[in-house]
XYZ file of C-alpha atoms in Angstrom:
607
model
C -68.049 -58.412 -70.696
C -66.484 -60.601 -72.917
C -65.295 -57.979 -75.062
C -64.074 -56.255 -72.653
C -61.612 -58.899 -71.007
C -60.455 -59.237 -74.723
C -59.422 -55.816 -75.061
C -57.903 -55.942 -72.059
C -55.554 -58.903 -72.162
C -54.855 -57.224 -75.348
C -53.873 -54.323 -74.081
C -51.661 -56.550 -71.447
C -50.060 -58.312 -74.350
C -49.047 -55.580 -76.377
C -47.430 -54.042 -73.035
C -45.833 -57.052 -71.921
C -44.354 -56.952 -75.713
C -42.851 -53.269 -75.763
C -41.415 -54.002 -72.454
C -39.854 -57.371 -74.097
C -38.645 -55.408 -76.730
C -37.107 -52.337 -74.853
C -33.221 -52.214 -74.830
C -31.847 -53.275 -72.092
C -28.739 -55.815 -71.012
C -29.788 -59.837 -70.896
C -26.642 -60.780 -69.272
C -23.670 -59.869 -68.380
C -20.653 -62.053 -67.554
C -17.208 -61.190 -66.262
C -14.325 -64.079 -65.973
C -11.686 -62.292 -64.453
C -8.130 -64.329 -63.915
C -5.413 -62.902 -61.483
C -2.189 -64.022 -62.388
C 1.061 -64.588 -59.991
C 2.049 -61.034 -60.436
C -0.860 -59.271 -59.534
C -2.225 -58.453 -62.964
C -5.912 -59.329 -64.494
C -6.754 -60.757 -67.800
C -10.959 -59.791 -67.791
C -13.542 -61.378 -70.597
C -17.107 -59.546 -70.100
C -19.564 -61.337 -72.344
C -22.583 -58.509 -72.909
C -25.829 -59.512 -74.443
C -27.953 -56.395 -75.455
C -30.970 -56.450 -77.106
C -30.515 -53.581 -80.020
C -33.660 -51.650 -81.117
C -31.724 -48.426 -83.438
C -32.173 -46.286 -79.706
C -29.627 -45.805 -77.273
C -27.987 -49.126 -79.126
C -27.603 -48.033 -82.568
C -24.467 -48.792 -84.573
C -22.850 -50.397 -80.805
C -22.326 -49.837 -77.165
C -19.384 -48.647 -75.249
C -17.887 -49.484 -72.055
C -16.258 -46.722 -69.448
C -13.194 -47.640 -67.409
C -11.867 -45.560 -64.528
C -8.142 -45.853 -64.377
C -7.472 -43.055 -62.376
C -8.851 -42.519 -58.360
C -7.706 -41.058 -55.354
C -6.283 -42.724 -52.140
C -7.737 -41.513 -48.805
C -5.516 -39.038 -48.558
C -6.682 -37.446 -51.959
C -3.363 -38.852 -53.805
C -3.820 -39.475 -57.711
C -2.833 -43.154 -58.567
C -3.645 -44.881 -62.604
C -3.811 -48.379 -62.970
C -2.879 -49.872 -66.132
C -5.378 -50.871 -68.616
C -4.507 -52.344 -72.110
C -7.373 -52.823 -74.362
C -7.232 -56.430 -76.154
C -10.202 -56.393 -78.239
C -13.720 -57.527 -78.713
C -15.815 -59.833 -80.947
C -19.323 -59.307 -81.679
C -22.051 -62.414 -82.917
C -18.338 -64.483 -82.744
C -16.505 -61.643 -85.336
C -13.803 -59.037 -84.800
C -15.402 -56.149 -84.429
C -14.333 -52.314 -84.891
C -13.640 -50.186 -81.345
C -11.449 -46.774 -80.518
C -10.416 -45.770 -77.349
C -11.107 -41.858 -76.029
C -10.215 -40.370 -73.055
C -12.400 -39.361 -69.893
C -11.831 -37.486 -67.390
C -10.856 -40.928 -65.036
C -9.988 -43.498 -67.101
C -10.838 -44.736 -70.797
C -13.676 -45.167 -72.587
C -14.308 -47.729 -75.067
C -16.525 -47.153 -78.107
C -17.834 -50.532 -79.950
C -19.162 -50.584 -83.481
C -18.385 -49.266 -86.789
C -19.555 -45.974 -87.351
C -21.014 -46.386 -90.831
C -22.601 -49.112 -90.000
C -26.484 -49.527 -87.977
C -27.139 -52.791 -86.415
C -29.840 -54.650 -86.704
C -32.280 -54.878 -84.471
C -32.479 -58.306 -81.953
C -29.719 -59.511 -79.678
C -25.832 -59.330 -79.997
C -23.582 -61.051 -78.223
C -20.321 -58.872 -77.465
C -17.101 -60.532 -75.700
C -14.614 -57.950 -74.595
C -10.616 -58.427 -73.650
C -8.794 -56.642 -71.692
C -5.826 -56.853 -69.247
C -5.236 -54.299 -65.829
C -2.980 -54.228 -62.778
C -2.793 -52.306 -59.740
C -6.202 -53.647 -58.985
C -5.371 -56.054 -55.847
C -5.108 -54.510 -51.886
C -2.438 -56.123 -49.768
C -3.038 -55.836 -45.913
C -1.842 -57.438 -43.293
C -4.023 -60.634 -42.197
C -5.208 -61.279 -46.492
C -4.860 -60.174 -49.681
C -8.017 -59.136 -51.770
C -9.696 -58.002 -54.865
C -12.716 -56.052 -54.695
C -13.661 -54.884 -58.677
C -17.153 -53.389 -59.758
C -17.853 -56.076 -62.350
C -20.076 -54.109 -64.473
C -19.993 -50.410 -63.881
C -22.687 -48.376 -62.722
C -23.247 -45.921 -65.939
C -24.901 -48.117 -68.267
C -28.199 -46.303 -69.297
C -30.328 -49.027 -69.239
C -31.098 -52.238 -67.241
C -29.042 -55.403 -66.528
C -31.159 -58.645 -66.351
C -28.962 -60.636 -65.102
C -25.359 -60.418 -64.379
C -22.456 -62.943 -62.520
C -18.892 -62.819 -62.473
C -16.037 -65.527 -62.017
C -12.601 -65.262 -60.334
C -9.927 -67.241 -60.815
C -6.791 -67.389 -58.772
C -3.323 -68.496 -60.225
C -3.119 -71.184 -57.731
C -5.584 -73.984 -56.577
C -6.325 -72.742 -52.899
C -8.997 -74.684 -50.927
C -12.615 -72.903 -50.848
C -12.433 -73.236 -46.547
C -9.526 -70.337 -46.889
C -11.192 -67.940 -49.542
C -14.266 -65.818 -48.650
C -16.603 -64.169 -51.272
C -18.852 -61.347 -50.967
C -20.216 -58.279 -52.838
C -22.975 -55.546 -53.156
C -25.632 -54.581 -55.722
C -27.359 -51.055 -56.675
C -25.962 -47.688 -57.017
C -22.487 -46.532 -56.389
C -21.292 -46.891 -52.376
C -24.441 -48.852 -52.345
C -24.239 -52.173 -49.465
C -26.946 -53.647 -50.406
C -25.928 -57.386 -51.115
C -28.814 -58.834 -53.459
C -26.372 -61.844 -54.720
C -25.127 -65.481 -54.311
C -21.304 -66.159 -54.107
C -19.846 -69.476 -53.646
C -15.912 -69.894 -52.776
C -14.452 -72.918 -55.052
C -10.970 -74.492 -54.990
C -9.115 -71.581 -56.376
C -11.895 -69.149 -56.569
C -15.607 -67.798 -56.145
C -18.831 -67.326 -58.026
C -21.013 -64.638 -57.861
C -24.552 -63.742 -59.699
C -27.286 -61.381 -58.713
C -30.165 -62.455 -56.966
C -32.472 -59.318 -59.073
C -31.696 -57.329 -61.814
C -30.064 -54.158 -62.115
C -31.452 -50.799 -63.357
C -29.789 -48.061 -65.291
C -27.179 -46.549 -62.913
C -26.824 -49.755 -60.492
C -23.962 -52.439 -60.751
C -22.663 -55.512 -59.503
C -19.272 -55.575 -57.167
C -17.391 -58.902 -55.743
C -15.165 -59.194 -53.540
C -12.518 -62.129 -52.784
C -10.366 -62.498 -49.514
C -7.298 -64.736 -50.047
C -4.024 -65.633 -48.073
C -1.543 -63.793 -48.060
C 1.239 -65.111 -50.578
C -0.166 -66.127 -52.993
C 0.226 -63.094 -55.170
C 3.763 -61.411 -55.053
C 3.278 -58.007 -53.211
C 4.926 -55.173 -55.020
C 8.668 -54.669 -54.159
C 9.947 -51.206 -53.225
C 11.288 -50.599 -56.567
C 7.652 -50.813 -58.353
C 6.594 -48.527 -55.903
C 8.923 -46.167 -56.643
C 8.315 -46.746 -60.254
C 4.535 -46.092 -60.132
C 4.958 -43.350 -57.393
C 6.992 -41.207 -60.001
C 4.664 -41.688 -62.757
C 1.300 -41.161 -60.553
C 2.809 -37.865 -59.629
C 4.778 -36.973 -62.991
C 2.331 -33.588 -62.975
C 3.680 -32.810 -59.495
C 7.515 -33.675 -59.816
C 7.612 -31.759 -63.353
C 6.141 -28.560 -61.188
C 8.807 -28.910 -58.494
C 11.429 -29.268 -61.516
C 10.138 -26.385 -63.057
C 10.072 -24.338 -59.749
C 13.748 -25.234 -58.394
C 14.743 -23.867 -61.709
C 12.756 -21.064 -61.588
C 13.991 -20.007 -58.133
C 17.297 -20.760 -59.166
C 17.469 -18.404 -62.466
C 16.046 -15.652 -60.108
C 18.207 -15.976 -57.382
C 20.948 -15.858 -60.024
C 19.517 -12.803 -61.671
C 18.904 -10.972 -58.836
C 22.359 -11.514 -56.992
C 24.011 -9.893 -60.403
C 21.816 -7.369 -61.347
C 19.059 -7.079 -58.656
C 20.454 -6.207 -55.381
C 20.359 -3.240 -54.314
C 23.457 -0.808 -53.342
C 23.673 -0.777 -49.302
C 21.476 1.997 -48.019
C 23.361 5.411 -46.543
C 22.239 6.781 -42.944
C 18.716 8.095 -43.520
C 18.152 11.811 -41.366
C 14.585 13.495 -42.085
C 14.889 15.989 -44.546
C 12.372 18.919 -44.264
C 12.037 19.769 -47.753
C 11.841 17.004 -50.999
C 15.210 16.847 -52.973
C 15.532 19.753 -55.307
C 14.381 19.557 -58.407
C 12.094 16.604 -58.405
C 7.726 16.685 -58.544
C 5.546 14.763 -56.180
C 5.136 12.409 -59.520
C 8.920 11.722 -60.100
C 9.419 11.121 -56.637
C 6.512 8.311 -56.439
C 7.976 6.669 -60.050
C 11.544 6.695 -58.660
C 10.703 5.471 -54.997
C 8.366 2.463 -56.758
C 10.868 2.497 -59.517
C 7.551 1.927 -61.619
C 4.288 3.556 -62.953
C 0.537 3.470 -61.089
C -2.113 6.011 -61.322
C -1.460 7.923 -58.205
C 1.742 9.676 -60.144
C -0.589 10.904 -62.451
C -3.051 11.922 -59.157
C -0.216 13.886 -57.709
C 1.043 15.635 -60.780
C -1.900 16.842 -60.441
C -2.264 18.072 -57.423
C 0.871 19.718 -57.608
C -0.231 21.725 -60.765
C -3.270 22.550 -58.324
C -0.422 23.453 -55.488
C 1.478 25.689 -58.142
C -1.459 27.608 -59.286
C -1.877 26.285 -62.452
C -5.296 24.949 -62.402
C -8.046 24.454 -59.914
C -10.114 21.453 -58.801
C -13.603 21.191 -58.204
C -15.277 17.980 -56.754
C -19.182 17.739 -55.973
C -20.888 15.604 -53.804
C -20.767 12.446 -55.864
C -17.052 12.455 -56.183
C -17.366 13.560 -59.608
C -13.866 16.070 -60.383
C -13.410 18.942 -62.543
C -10.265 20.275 -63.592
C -9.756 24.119 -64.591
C -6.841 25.236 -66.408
C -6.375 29.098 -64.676
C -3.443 30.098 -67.285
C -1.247 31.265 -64.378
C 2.273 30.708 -65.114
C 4.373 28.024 -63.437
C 7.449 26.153 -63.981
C 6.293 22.852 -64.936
C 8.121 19.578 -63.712
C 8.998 16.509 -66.142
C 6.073 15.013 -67.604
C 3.618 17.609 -66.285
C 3.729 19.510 -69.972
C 3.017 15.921 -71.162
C -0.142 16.102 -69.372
C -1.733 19.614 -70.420
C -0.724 18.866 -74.118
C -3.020 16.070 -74.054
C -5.605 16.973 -71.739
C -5.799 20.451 -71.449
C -4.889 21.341 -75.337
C -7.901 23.626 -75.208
C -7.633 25.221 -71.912
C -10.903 24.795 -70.913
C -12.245 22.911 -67.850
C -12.025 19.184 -67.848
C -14.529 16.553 -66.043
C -13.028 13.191 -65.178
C -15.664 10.959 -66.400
C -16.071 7.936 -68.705
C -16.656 9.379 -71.632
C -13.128 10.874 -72.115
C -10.909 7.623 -70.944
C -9.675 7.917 -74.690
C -7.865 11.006 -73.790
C -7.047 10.295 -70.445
C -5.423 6.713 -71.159
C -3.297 8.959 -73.763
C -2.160 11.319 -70.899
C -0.943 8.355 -68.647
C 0.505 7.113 -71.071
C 2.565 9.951 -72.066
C 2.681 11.299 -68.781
C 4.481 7.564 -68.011
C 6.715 7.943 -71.374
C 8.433 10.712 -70.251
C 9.083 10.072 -66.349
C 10.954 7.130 -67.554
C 12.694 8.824 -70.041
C 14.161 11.166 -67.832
C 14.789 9.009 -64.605
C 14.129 5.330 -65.640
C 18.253 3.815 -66.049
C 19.606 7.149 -64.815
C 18.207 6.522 -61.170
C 17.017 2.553 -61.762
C 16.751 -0.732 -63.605
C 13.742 -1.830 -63.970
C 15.305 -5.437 -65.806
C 12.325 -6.953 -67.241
C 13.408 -8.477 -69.707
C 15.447 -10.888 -67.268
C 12.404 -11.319 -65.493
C 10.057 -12.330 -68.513
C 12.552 -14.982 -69.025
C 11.477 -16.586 -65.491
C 8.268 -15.728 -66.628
C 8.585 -17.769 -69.691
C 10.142 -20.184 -67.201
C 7.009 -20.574 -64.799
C 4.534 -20.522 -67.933
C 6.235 -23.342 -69.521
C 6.477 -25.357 -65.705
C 2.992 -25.206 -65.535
C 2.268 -25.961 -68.614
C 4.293 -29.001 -68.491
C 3.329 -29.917 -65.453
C -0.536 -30.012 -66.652
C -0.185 -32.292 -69.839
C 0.956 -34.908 -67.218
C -2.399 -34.672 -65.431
C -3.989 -37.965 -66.888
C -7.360 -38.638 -69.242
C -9.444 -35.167 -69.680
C -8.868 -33.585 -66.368
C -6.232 -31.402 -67.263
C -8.087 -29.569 -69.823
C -10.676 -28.490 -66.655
C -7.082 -27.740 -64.864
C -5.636 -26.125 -67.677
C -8.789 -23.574 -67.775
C -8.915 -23.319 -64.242
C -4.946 -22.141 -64.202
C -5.818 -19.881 -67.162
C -9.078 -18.606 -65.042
C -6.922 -18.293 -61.742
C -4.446 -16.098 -63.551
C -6.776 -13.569 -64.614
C -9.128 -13.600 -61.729
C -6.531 -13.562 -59.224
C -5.437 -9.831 -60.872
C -8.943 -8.281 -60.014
C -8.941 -9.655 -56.768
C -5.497 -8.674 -55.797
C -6.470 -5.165 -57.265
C -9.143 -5.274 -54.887
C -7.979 -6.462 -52.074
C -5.099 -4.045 -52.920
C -7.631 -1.113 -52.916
C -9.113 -2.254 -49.345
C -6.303 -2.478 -48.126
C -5.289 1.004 -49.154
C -8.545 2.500 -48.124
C -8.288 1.205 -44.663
C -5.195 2.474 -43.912
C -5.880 5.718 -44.784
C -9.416 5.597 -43.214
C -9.512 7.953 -40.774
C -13.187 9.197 -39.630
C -16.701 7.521 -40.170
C -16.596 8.298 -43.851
C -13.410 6.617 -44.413
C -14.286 3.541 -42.222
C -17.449 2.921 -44.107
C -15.773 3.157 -47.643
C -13.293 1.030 -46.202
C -16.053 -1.524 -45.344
C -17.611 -1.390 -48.330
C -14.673 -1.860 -50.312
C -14.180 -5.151 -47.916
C -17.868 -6.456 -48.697
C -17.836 -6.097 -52.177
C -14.292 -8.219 -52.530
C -15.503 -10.692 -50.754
C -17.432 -12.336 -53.168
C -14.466 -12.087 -55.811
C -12.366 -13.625 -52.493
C -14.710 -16.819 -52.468
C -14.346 -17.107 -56.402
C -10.913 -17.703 -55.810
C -11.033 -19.805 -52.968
C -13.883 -21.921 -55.147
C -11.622 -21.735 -58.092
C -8.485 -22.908 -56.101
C -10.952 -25.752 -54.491
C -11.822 -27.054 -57.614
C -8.191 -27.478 -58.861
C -6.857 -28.887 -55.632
C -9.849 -31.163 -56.472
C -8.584 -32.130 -60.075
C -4.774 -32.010 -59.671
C -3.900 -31.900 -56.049
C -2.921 -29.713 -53.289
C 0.226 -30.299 -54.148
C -0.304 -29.071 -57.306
C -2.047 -25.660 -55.869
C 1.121 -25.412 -53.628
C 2.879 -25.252 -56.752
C 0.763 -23.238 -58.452
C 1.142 -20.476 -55.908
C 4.522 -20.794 -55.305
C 5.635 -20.193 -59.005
C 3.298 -17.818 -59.649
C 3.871 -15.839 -55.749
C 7.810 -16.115 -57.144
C 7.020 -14.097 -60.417
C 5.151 -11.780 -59.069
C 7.689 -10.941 -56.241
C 10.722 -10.999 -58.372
C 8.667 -8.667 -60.592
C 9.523 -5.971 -58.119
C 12.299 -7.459 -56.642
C 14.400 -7.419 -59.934
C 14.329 -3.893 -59.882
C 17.487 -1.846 -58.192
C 18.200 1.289 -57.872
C 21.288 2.747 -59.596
C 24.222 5.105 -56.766
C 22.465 7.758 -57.645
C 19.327 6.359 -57.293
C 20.339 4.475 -53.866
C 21.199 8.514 -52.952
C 18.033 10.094 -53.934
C 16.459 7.274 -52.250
C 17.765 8.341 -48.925
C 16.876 11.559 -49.330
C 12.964 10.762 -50.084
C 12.888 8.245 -47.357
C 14.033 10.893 -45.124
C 11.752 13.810 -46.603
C 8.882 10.537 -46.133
C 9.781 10.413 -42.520
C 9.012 14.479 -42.194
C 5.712 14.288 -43.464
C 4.677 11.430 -42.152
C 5.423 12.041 -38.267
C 1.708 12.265 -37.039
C 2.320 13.435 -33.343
C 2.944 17.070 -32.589
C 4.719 16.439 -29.838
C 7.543 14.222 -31.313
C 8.212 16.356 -33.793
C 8.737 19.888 -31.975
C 10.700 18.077 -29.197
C 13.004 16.028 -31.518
C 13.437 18.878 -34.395
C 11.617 21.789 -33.180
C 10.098 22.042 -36.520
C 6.789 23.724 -36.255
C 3.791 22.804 -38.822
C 3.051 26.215 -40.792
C -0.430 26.660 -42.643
C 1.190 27.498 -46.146
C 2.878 24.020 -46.085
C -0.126 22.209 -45.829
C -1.164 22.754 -49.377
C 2.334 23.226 -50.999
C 3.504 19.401 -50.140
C 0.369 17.318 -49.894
C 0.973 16.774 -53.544
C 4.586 14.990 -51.770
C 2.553 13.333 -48.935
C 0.120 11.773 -51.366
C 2.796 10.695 -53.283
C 4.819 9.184 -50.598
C 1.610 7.280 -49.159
C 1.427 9.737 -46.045
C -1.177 11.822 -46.636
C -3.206 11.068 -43.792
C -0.462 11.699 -41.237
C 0.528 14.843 -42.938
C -3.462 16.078 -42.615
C -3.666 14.899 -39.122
C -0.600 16.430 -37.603
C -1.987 19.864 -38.955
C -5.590 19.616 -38.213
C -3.870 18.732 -34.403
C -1.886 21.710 -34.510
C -3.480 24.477 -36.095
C -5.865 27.383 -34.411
C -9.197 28.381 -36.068
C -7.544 31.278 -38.358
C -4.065 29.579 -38.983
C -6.714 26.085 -40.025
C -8.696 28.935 -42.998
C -5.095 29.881 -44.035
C -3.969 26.052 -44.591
C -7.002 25.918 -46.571
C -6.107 25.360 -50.340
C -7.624 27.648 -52.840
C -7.129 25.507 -55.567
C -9.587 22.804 -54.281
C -13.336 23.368 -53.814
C -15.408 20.537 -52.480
C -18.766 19.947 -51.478
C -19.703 20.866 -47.544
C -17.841 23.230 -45.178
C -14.508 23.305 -44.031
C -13.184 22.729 -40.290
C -10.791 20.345 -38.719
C -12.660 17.670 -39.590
C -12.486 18.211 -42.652
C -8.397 19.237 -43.364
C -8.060 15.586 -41.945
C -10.342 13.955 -44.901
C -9.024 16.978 -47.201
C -5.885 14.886 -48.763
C -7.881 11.124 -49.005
C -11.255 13.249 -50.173
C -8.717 15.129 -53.371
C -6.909 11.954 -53.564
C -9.371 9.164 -53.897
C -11.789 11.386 -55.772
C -9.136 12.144 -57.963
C -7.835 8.093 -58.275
C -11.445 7.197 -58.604
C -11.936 9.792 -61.341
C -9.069 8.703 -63.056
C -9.744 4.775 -62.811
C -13.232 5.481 -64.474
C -12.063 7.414 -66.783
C -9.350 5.616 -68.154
C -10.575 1.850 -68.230
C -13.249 1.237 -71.244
C-alpha cells in the first residue's frame, strides 16, 4: 500500500513538473500613456518561459492597424515600432506585414535561446486609438491580443492620462476570454489620473485581456477637421486613385470616340426584299457587328449548303457532317478560304473534337480575308485607341490595389486577376442563354434554354462569391470601381468602332433587308407590302436570317403560311436531320442547323 502511494505521488510530481515546465506566458504587463494629442506611448513587459518549442530563438507580437467602421469603411492607425530589450539588452526584431496590421518578430535568427524565463520589454507608439462621443471620451485597447498560442498566467495593464483627473470622474472596466467575449474576470481601480486593471484567472491560448477607461470630455484635443481630412484621404488612397484612374479613363474615351468613334447619321431605313448585291450571309454578319464570332463561319456555311455546294447531315446527338457535292457555285469572299482548309480533300467532314486543329485554321482564315476585303473599306474597328484605355484601366487598378494596406491586396490583386477571367466564361454563358432563349421557340428549345440557365448558375454564384469576397477586402467602393472601369472597356470595345459612308449606306440597306426577314406575322406583311412568303425562299436566305439574328421569325412566318405541299417544297435538300419533317419542324429547322452547327463548331475548335 505503501508502495503504491509512492508511485503515485510520484507520478503526481513528475506531472505537476511538465506542466511547470510547459511554455506558456508568466505575466504580462502593459503601461500605456495617452498624451494631450491623442497618441499612446505602450511598454508590454512579457515573461515567457522558453523550452526550444513554440519559443525557440523568440516570440513575436501581432498588431492590427487596419479595421473597419460599422459601415464597412477601411481606417489604419499609426503604429511606429520603438524597440525591445530582452533579460535588460537590445535585442534583434523585423517588422512583416499581415493582412491587418504588423507583425513583430523578436529574436535573432541564428541564435536558440536557452531554455528558462526571459523577460522581454517592448516600445511602441500608436494614435487613432481614442473614441470621442458626446457625454466622454474613451479608450478601449485589447491589452494583450488574443493569438498568442499558449497561456497567459497572469496579465494587468496601467493607463495613464496626460492630466491628473480625480478617480470620482474616470470609470474603468474590461472583459476577459476570446474575441467579442463579455466576460469580465478582472479587478480595475480608477486612480487620480488613471485606472488599474489585472485578471482575476488566467488566460488560455486564444483569450485576452481588454480595458476600458471613460474620461471627460477635454481633456484630450479631439481631431480638427483638417486631420480628418488628412486621414480620410489616406484611409481611402486605394479608392480615390480608382476614381482618378476612371475620370481619366472616361475622359480619353469620350475623347476618342467623339473624333473617331461616332458614327455617320443614319439614312431613312425602307425594308429591302432582297440582301444588297453582292454580299454573303457571312460578310453581312462581319460588317453589321463590324467584328468576327463563330456564327459567320455557321452561315458561310449554310449558304454553301443554300448554293448547292455541299450538303449537311446532323444525327440525333447533334453531331454534323459536312459533304462536299462538287457542284459548281460562285463562291463569296472568304468562302474559298474555307474549302481550302477544310475541304482540301473533298471528302465528307464531321465536326468533332478531334479536328479543332483544322477548324481553328479555317476561322481563322475564313476571318483573315472578310477583313481584308471589307474591314477599313466599310469600318474602323480602332483598337489600337482602345488598348490605350485599356492600358489605362489596367494600370488604375493596379494602382489603385498597391494602396490597399498590409497583405490584403495580394488576396485583392488575385481576386481582380480571377474576376477578369471568370467573368469571360460567365458572360459567354450567360451570353449563350440568353441567345438560346430568344430563339426558343417549342418544348425543345425551352428546355435547352433551361438547361443552359441551370448550368450558369453555378458559374453566376462564383462571381457573386468572388465579387463578395473583394467587397470584403477592399470595399464596395472599390467593386463599384472595379465594374465601372472594366463595364467602360468592354463597352467602348464596341463602341469605338464606326462605320465608314459607305459602310453607314450598306448599313441601311441590311437593316432594312433585317426588317424583311424578320417580320413574323403574315398578316402585317401582305397588308403593308403585299409581299407573299414563297417556298424556294425559305432555304435560299436562311443562311441571311441566321446571320442577321432572325432566324426564328423567318421559320415561323413560313411554317404560318405555307400549305402541306408548298411546306415539302420549302424543305431544303441540302440538310438531312434526324426525325420527320412537318410544320413543326420548319419552325426548329433554322435554330436545329444553326445551333448544331455553332455547337459543332465550338467543340471543334476549342482544345
Amino acid at each position: 500500500m505503501k508502495v503504491l502511494r509512492f508511485l503515485l505521488m510520484a507520478a503526481l510530481f513528475l506531472l505537476s513538473m511538465d506542466a511547470r515546465a510547459d511554455e506558456r506566458i508568466l505575466d504580462y504587463h502593459s503601461d500605456i500613456r495617452i498624451e494631450a494629442d491623442g497618441s499612446m506611448l505602450v511598454t508590454e513587459t512579457i515573461t515567457v518561459r522558453a523550452e526550444g518549442k513554440q519559443i525557440r530563438r523568440g516570440i513575436y507580437r501581432d498588431f492590427p492597424t487596419t479595421y473597419r467602421d460599422p459601415r464597412r469603411h477601411r481606417y489604419v492607425v499609426a503604429f511606429d515600432f520603438l524597440g525591445v530589450e530582452r533579460n535588460g539588452q537590445r535585442e534583434d526584431w523585423r517588422r512583416e506585414s499581415m493582412s491587418n496590421g504588423v507583425r513583430i518578430r523578436i529574436g535573432n535568427k541564428n541564435r536558440f535561446l536557452d531554455a528558462g524565463e526571459h523577460r522581454y520589454v517592448l516600445r511602441y507608439r500608436t494614435s487613432r486609438q481614442l473614441g470621442f462621443f458626446e457625454d466622454h471620451d474613451e479608450l478601449y485597447w485589447n491589452v494583450t491580443g488574443n493569438g498568442w498560442g499558449f497561456p497567459i498566467d497572469r496579465s494587468s495593464a496601467e493607463i495613464h492620462l496626460p492630466d491628473t483627473v480625480p478617480a470620482n470622474q474616470l470609470e474603468a472596466f474590461g472583459y476577459t476570454g476570446a474575441q467579442d467575449s463579455r466576460e469580465a474576470s478582472l479587478e480595475s481601480e480608477t486612480l487620480d489620473g488613471g485606472a488599474r486593471y489585472h485578471a482575476t484567472r488566467g488566460l488560455q491560448a486564444g483569450e485576452g485581456l481588454s480595458v476600458v477607461l471613460e474620461f471627460p470630455k477635454g481633456l484630450i484635443a479631439e481631431p480638427t477637421t483638417e486631420q480628418k481630412l488628412r486621414w480620410l484621404l489616406a484611409d481611402n488612397a486605394s479608392l480615390l486613385v480608382g476614381l482618378g484612374g476612371f475620370l481619366l479613363l472616361l475622359g480619353y474615351y469620350a475623347w476618342m470616340w467623339t473624333r473617331h468613334g461616332r458614327d455617320p447619321a443614319p439614312g431613312v431605313r425602307m425594308p429591302q426584299y432582297e440582301p444588297p448585291r453582292g454580299f454573303s450571309p457571312a460578310s453581312l454578319r462581319f460588317i453589321r457587328r463590324m467584328g468576327y464570332d463563330k456564327t459567320c463561319f455557321a452561315a458561310a456555311l449554310l449558304n454553301l449548303a443554300a448554293k448547292g455546294w455541299l450538303t449537311i447531315e446532323q444525327n440525333s446527338g447533334k453531331k454534323v457532317t459536312l459533304t462536299p457535292t462538287g457542284k459548281h457555285v460562285d463562291f463569296a469572299p472568304g468562302e474559298k478560304a474555307i474549302i481550302a482548309r477544310l475541304f482540301s480533300g473533298a471528302r465528307p467532314v464531321t465536326l468533332e473534337q478531334k479536328i479543332h486543329k483544322a477548324v481553328q485554321a479555317t476561322i481563322a482564315a475564313h476571318k483573315a480575308s472578310l477583313a481584308a476585303d471589307y474591314e477599313k473599306k466599310y469600318f474602323f474597328t480602332n483598337t489600337g485607341k482602345w488598348a490605350i484605355g485599356l492600358l489605362i484601366a489596367v494600370a488604375t487598378l493596379v494602382g489603385a490595389l498597391l494602396f490597399i494596406p498590409g497583405e490584403e491586396k495580394f488576396a485583392a490583386m488575385f481576386l481582380c486577376v480571377w474576376l477578369s477571367f471568370w467573368s469571360i466564361g460567365v458572360t459567354t454563358l450567360v451570353s449563350a442563354a440568353i441567345n438560346a432563349t430568344r430563339r426558343a421557340d417549342g418544348v425543345g428549345g425551352t428546355v435547352g434554354a433551361t438547361f443552359l440557365w441551370l448550368f450558369s448558375l453555378p458559374f453566376l454564384a462564383g462571381e457573386v462569391g468572388g465579387l463578395i469576397a473583394l467587397a470584403f477586402i477592399a470595399g464596395f467602393g472599390f467593386i463599384l470601381l472595379f465594374i465601372l472601369i472594366i463595364g467602360t472597356v468592354v463597352a467602348f470595345y464596341q463602341w469605338m468602332k464606326a462605320p465608314t459612308q459607305d459602310g453607314a449606306r450598306l448599313l441601311d440597306k441590311i437593316e432594312g433587308f433585317r426588317w424583311y426577314l424578320g417580320v413574323a406575322e403574315k398578316q402585317e406583311l401582305d397588308s403593308r407590302y403585299h409581299v407573299k412568303a414563297q417556298p424556294e425562299l425559305f432555304s435560299e436566305y436562311l443562311p441571311y436570317a441566321l446571320a442577321l439574328d432572325v432566324e426564328q421569325a423567318w421559320a415561323k412566318r413560313f411554317a404560318e403560311a405555307l400549305t402541306p405541299a408548298e411546306m415539302e417544297r420549302a424543305r431544303p435538300t441540302w440538310y438531312h436531320g434526324a426525325g420527320t419533317f412537318n410544320a413543326a419542324s420548319l419552325t426548329a429547322l433554322s435554330s436545329g442547323i444553326s445551333s448544331g452547327i455553332s455547337s459543332a463548331v465550338s467543340s471543334s475548335s476549342s482544345s
